[in-house]
Tab-separated table of C-alpha atoms and ligand atoms in Angstrom:
chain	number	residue	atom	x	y	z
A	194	UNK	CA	113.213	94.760	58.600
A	195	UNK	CA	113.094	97.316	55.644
A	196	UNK	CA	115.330	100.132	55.291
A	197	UNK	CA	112.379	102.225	55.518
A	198	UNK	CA	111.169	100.505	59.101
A	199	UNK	CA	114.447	100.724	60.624
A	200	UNK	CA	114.628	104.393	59.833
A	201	UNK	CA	110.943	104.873	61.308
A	202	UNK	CA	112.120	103.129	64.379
A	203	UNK	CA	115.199	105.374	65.099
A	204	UNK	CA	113.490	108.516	63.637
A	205	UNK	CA	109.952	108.261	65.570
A	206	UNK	CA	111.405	105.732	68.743
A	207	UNK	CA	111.960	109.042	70.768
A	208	UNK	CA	108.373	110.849	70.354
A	209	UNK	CA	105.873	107.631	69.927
A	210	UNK	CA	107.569	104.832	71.571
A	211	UNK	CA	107.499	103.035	74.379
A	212	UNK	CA	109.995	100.355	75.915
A	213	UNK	CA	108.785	97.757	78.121
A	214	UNK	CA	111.678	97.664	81.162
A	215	UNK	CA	108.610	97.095	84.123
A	216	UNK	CA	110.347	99.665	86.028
A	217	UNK	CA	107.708	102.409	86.331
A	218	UNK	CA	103.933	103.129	86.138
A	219	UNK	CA	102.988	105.084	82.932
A	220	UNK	CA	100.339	108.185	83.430
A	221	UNK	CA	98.424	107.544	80.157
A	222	UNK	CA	97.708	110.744	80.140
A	223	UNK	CA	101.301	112.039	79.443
A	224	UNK	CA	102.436	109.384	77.376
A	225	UNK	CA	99.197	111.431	75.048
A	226	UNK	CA	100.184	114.847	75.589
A	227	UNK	CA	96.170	114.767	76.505
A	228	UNK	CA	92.717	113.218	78.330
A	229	UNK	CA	91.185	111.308	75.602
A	230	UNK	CA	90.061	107.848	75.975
A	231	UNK	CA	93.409	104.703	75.674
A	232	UNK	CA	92.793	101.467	74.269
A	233	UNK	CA	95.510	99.260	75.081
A	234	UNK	CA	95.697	96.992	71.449
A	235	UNK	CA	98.403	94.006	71.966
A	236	UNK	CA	99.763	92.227	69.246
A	237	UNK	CA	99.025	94.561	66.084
A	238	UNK	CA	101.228	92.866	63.769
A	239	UNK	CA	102.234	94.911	61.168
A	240	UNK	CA	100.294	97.370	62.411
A	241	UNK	CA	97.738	98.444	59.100
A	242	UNK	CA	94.710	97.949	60.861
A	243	UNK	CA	95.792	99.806	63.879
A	244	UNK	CA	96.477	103.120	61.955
A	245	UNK	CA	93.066	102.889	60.277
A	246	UNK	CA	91.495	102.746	63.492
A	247	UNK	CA	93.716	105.723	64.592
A	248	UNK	CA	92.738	107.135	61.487
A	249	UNK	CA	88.867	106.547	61.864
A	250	UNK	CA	88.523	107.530	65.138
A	251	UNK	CA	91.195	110.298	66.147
A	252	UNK	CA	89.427	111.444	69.641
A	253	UNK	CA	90.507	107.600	71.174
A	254	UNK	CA	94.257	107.179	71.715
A	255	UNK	CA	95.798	103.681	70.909
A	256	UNK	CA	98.707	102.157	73.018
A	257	UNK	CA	99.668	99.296	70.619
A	258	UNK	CA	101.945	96.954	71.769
A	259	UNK	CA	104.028	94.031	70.378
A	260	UNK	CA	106.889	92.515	70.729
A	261	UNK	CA	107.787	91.884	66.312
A	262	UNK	CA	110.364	94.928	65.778
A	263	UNK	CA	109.617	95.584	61.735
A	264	UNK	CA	105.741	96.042	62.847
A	265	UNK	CA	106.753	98.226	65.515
A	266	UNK	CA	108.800	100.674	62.492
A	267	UNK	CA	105.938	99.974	60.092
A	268	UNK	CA	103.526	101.656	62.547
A	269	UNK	CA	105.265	104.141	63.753
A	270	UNK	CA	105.981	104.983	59.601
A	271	UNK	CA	102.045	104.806	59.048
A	272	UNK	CA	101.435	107.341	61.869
A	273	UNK	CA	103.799	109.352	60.224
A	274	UNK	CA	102.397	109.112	56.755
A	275	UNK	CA	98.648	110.099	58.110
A	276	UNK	CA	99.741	112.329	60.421
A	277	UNK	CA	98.748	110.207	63.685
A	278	UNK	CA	99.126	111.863	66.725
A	279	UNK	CA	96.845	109.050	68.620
A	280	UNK	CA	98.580	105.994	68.588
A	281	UNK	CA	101.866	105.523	70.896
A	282	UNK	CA	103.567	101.787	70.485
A	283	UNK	CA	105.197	100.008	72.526
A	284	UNK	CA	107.963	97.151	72.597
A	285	UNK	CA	107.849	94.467	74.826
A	286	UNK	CA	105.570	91.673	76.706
A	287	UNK	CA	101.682	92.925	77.116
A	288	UNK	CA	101.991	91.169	80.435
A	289	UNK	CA	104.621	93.403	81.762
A	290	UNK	CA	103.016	96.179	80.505
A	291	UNK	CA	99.657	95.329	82.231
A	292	UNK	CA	100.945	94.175	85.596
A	293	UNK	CA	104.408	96.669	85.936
A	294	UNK	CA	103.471	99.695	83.963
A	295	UNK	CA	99.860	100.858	83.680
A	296	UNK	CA	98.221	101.423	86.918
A	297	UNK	CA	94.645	100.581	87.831
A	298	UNK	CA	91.524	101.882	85.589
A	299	UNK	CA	93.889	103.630	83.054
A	300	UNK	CA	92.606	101.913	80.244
A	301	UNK	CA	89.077	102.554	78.405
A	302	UNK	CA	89.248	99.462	76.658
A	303	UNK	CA	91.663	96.486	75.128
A	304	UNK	CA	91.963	95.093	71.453
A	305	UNK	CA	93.203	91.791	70.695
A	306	UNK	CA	92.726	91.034	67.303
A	307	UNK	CA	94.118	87.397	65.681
A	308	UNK	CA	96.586	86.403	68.892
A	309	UNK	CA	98.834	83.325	68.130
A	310	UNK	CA	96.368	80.802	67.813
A	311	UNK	CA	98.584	78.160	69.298
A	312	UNK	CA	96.557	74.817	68.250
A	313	UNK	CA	98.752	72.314	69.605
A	314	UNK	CA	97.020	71.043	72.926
A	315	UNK	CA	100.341	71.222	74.484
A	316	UNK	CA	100.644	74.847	73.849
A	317	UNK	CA	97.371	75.905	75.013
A	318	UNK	CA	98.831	77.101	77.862
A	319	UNK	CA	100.559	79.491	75.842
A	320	UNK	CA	98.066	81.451	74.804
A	321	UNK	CA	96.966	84.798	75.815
A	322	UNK	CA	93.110	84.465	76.955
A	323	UNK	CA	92.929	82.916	79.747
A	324	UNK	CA	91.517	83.955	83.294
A	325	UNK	CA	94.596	84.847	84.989
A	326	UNK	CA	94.979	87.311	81.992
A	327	UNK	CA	91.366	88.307	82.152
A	328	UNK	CA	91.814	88.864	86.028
A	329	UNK	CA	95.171	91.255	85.565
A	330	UNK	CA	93.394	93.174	82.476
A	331	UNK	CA	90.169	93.798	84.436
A	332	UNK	CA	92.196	96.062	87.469
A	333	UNK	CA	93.770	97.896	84.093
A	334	UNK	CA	90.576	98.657	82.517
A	335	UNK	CA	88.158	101.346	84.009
A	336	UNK	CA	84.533	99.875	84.944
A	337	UNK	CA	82.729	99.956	81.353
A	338	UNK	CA	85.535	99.394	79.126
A	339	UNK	CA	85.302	97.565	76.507
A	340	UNK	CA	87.562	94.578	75.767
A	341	UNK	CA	87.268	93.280	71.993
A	342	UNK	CA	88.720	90.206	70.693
A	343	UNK	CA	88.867	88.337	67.303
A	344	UNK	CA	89.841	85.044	66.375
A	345	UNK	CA	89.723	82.833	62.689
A	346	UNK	CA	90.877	79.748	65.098
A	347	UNK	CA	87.417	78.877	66.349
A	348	UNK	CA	88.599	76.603	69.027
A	349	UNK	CA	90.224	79.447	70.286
A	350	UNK	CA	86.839	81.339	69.899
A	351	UNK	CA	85.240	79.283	72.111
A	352	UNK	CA	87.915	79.534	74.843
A	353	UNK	CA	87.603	83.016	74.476
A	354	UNK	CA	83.622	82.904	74.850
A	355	UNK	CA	83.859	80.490	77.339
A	356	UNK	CA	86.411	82.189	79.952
A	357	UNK	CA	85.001	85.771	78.836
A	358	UNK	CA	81.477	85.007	80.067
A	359	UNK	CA	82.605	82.874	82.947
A	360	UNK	CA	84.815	85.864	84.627
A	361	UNK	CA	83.407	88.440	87.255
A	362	UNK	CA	84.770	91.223	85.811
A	363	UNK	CA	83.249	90.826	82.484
A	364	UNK	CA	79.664	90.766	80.733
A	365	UNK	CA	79.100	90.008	77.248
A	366	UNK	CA	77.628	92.692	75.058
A	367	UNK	CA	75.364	90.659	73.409
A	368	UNK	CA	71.880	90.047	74.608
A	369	UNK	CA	71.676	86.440	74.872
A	370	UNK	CA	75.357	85.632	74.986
A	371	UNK	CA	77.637	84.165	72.061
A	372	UNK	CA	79.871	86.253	69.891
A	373	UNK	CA	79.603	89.652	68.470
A	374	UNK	CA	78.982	90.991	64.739
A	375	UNK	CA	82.472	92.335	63.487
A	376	UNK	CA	81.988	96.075	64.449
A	377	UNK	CA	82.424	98.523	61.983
A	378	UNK	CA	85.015	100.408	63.349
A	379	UNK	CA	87.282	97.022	62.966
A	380	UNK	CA	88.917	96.829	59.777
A	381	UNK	CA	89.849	93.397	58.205
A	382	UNK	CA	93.935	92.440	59.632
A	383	UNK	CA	96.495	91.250	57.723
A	384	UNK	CA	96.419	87.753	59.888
A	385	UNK	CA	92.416	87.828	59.344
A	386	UNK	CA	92.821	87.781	55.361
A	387	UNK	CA	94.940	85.015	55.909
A	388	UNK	CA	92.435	83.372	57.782
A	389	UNK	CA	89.489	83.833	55.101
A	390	UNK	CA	92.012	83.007	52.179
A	391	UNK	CA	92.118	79.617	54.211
A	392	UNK	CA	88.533	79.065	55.063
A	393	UNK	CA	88.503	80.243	58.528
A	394	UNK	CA	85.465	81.386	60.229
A	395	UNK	CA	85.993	84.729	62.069
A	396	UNK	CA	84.401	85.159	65.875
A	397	UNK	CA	84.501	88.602	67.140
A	398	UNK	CA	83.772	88.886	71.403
A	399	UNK	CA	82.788	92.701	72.525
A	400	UNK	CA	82.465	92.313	76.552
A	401	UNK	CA	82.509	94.860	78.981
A	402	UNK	CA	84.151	95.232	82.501
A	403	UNK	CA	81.596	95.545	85.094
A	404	UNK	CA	80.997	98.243	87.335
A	405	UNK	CA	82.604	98.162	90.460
A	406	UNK	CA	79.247	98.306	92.359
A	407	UNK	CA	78.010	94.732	90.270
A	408	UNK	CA	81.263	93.164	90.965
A	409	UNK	CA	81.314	94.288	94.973
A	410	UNK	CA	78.190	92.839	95.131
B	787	SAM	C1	99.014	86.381	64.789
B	787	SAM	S1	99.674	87.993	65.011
B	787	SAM	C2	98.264	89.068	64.713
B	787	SAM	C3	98.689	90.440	64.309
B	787	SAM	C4	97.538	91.413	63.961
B	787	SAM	N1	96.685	91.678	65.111
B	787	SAM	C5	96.721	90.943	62.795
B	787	SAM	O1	95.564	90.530	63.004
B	787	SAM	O2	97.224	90.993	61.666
B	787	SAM	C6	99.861	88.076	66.772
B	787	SAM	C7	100.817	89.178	67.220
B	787	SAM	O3	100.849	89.195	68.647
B	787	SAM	C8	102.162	89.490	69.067
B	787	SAM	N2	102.298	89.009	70.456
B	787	SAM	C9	102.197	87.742	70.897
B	787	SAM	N3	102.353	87.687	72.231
B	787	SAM	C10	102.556	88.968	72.668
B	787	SAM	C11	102.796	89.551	73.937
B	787	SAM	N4	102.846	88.809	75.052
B	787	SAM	N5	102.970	90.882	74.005
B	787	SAM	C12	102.916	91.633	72.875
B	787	SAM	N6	102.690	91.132	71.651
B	787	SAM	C13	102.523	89.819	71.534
B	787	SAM	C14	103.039	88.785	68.047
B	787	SAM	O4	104.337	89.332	67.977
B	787	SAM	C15	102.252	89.002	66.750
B	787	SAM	O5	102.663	90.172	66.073
């Protein structure tokens, strides 16, 4: 961690953070200081790509959470910088977050952009999109949210596609099915650039949670 992340973290901490102890339910609304739209983003790395989002779209309110501490102070020091007031970040497991802290259709959408990839078939199990996941997400986010994801692992693409389109909660975007054009709003992440400077193809998925009514019925 830099001297200038550490200082971000104990400086900022206080007003923008968020630690993950699963011991209450978080009103969204007060975390903000106001009503606007949250997108919960989970693993945001170093956090560049989050701020331009902030940046580039300063009506929607970003929870970003991770669990890498000198991401956490780089973020919170990029808020500072642009004078972010919409992005709050969080420590901790996304998991615990999900299932202990936010309660039912709080969230207006969910960003994961580049999770751990984990390629090892033995570790597949490890990663982050899979139904169970899908299934605690979808009672988070309110009916019509969007949930984006983006992957330069295409196996993991096609996991993605293939448990996204197979859930209840969740209808893809895309007439026809298959993934999405990278929308404009995201920009390119640091692990994406890694990616492409390796040869990876990049899959974005934009699905939607269904309305209650679709999913009662
Ligand atoms: C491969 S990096 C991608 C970072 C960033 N989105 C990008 O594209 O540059 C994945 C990130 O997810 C975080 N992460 C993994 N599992 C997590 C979890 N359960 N809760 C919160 N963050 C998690 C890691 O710490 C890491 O920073």
């Amino acid at each position: 961690m830099t001297a200038g992340q550490a200082d971000a973290l104990q400086r900022l901490w206080p007003k923008w953070g968020l630690d993950i102890d699963g011991q209450c339910v978080v009103e969204v609304g007060e975390l903000f200081g106001n009503d606007n739209p949250v997108v919960l983003e989970i693993g945001f790395g170093m956090g560049e790509a989050t701020a331009q989002m902030a940046a580039g779209d300063p009506g929607t309110n970003i929870l970003a959470v991770d669990v890498h501490t000198p991401g956490q102070g780089n973020l919170l020091n990029l808020a500072e910088q642009h004078g972010l007031t919409n992005i709050r970040v969080a420590n901790g497991d996304a998991i615990i977050l999900l299932r202990e802290m936010l309660a039912p259709d709080s969230l207006d959408g969910l960003r994961v952009y580049f999770p751990d990839p984990w390629p090892k078939k033995r570790h597949h199990k490890r990663r982050l999109i899979q139904p169970e996941f899908l299934s605690l997400a979808a009672t988070r986010l309110k009916p019509g949210a969007l949930v984006h994801c983006a992957t330069d692992w295409e196996p993991y693409a096609e996991q993605m596609l293939e448990v996204l389109t197979a859930h209840p909660d969740f209808e893809n975007t895309v007439p026809g099915g298959g993934f999405a054009p990278r929308p404009e709003f995201r920009p390119l992440t640091r692990f994406e650039g890694q990616g492409l400077d390796k040869g990876h193809v990049v899959n974005d998925l934009l699905f939607r949670r269904v309305q209650r009514e679709e999913r009662s019925g």
